[in-house]
PDB file of C-alpha atoms in Angstrom:
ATOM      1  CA  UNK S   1      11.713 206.739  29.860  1.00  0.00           C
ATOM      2  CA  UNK S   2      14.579 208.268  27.620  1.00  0.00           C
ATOM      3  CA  UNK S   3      16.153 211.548  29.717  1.00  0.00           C
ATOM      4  CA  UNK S   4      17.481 214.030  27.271  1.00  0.00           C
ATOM      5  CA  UNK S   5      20.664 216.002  28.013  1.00  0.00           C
ATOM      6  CA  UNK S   6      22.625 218.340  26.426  1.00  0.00           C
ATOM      7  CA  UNK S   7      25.841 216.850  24.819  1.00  0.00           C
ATOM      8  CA  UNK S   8      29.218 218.148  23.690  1.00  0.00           C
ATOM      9  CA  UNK S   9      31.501 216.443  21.622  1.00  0.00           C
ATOM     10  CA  UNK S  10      35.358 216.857  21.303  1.00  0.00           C
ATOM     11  CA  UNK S  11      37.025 215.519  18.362  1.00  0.00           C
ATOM     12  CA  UNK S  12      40.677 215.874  16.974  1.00  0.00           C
ATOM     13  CA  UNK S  13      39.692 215.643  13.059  1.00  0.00           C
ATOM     14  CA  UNK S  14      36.724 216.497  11.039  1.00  0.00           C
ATOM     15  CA  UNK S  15      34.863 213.398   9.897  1.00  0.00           C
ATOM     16  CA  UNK S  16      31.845 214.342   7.495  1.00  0.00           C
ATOM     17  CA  UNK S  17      29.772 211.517   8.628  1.00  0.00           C
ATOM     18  CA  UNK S  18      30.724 211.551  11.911  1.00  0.00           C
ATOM     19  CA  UNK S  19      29.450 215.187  12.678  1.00  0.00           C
ATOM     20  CA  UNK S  20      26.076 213.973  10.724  1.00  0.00           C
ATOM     21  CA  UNK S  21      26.059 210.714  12.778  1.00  0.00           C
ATOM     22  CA  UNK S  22      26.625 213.183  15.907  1.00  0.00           C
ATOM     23  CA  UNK S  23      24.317 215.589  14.930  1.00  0.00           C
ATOM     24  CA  UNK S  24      21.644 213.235  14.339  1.00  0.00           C
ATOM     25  CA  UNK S  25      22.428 211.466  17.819  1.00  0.00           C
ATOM     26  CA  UNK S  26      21.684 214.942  19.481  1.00  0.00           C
ATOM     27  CA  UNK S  27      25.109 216.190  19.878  1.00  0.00           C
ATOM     28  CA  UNK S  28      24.810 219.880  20.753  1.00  0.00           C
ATOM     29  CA  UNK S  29      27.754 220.948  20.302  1.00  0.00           C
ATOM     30  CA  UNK S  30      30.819 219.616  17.552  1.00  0.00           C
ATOM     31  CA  UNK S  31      34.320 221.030  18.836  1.00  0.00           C
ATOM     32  CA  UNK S  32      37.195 219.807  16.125  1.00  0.00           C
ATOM     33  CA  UNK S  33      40.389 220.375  17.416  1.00  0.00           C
ATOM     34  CA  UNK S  34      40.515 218.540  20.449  1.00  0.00           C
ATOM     35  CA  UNK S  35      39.845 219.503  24.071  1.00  0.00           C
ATOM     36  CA  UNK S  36      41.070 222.170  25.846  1.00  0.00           C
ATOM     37  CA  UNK S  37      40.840 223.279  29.267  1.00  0.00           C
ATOM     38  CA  UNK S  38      39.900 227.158  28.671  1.00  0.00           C
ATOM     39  CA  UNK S  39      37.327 226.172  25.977  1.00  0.00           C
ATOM     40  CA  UNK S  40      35.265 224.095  28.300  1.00  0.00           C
ATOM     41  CA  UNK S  41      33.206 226.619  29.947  1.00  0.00           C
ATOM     42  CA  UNK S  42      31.929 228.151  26.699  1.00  0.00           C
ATOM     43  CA  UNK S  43      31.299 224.849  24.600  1.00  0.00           C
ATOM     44  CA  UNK S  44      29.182 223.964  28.105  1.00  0.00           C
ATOM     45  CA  UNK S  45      27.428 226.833  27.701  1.00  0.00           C
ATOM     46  CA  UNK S  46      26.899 226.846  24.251  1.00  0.00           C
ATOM     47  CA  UNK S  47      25.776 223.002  24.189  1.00  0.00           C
ATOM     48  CA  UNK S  48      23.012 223.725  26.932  1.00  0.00           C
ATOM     49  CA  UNK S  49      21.933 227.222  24.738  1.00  0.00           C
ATOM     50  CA  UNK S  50      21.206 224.989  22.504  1.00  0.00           C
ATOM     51  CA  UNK S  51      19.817 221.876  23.379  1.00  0.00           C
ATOM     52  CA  UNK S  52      17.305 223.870  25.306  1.00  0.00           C
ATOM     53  CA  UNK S  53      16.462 225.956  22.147  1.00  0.00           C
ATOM     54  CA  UNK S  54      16.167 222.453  20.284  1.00  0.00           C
ATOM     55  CA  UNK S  55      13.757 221.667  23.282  1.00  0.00           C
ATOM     56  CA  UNK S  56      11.273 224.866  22.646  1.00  0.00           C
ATOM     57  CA  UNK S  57      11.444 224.019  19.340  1.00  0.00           C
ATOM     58  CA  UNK S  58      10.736 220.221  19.675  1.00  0.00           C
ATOM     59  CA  UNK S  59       7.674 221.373  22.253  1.00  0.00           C
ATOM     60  CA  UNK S  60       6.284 224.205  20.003  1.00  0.00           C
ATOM     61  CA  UNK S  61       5.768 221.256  17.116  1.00  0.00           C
ATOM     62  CA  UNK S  62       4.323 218.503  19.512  1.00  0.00           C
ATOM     63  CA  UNK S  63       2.231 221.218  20.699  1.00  0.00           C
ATOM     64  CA  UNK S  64       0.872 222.179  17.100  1.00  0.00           C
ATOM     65  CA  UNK S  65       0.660 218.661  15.932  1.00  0.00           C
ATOM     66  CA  UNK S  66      -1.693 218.575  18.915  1.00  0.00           C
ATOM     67  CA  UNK S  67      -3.607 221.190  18.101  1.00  0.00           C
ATOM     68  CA  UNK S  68      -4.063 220.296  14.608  1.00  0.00           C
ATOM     69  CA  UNK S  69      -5.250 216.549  16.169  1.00  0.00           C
ATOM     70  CA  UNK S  70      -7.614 218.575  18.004  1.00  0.00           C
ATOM     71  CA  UNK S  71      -9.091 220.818  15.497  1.00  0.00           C
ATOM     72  CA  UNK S  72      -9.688 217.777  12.926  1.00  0.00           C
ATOM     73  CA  UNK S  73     -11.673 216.152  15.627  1.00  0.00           C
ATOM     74  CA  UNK S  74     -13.813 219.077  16.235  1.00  0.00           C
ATOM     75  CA  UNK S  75     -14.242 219.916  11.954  1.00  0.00           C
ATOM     76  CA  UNK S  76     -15.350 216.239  11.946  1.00  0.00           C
ATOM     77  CA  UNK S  77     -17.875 216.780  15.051  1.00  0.00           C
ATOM     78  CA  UNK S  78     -19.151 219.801  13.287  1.00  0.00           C
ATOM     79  CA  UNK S  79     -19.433 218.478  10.172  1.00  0.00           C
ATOM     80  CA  UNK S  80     -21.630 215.320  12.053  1.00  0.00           C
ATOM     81  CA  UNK S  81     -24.371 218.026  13.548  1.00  0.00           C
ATOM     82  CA  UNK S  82     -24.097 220.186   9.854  1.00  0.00           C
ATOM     83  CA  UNK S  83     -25.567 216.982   8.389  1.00  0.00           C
ATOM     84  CA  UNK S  84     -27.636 215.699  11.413  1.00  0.00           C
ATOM     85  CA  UNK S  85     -29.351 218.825  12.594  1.00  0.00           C
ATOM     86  CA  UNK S  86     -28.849 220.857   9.427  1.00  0.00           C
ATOM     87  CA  UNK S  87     -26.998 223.566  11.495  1.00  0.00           C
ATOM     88  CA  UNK S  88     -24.191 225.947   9.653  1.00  0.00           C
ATOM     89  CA  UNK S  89     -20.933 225.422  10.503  1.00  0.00           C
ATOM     90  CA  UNK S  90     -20.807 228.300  12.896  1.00  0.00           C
ATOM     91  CA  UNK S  91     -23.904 227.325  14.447  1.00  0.00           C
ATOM     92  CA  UNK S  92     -22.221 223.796  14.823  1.00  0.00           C
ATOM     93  CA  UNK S  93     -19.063 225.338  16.626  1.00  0.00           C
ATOM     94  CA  UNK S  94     -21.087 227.282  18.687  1.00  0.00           C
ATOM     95  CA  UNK S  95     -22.765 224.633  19.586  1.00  0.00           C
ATOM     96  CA  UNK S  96     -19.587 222.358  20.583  1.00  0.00           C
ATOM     97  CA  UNK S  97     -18.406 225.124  22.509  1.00  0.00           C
ATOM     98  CA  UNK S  98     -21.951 225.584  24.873  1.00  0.00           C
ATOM     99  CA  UNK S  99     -21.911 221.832  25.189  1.00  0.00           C
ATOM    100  CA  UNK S 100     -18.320 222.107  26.575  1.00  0.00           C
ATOM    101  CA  UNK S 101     -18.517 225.358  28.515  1.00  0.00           C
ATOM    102  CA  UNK S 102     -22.214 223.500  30.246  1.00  0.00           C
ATOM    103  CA  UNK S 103     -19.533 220.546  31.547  1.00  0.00           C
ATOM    104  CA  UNK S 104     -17.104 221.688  31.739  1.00  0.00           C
ATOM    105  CA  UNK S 105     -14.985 220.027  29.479  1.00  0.00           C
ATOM    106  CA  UNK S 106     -12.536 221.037  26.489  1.00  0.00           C
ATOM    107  CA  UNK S 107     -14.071 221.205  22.996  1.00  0.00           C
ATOM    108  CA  UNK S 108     -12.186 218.530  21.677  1.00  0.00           C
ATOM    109  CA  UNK S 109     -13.622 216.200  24.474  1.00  0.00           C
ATOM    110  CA  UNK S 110     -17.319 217.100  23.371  1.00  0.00           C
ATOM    111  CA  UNK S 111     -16.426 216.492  19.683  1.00  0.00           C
ATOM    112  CA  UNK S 112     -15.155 213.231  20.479  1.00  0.00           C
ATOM    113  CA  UNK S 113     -18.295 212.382  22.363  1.00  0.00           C
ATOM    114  CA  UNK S 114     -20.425 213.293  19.907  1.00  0.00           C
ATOM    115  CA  UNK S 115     -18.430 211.406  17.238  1.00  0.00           C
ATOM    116  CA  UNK S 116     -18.551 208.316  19.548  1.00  0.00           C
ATOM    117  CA  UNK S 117     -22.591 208.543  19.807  1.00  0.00           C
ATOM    118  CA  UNK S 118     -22.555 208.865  15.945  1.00  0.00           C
ATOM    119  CA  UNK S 119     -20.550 205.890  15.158  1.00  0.00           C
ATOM    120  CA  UNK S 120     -22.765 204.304  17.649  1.00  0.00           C
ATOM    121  CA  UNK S 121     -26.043 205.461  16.079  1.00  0.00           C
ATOM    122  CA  UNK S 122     -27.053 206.875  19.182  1.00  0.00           C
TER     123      UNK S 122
END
């Protein structure tokens, strides 16, 4: 399992494909001009600013990819009863959502149930 940390990098020169290399390597924070001891403290703080920023960020787009993972599932369960039962499509949701409220499971685990039966011809 990769462990992600925040990482700050002290160079003497500016190298143009270095810093990209860096940057794409995760490097939080690029200090040219070597290191010194009363600029430590703020590049540290700096760096871990913003690798945990980078973090939120990084989370908030996993979490929306899931969500849109989700929400194609449950379009394509709905779309399965529209043609089945001849149901509207917000009769459909509401019908994914009683079926997951009487289980008590998530929506997206009652469209993929249903999808499974359908596949299966059940």
């Amino acid at each position: 399992r990769e462990v992600k940390r925040p990482i700050a990098m002290f160079v003497d020169e500016s190298d143009p494909e270095m810093t990209k290399q860096a940057i794409r390597a995760g490097v939080s924070a690029y200090i040219i001009d070597g290191l010194r001891r009363d600029r430590i403290q703020p590049v540290v703080d700096v760096a871990i600013s913003r690798f945990e920023a980078y973090r939120e960020l990084e989370q908030r787009a996993t979490d929306a990819e899931l969500q849109l993972a989700e929400r194609k599932v449950i379009d394509r369960a709905k779309a399965v009863l529209m043609e089945k039962r001849a149901m509207t499509e917000p009769a459909a949701y509401d019908a994914i959502r009683a079926m997951a409220r009487a289980k008590g499971k998530r929506m997206v685990e009652v469209a993929e149930s249903l999808l499974t039966a359908q596949e299966l011809g059940i």
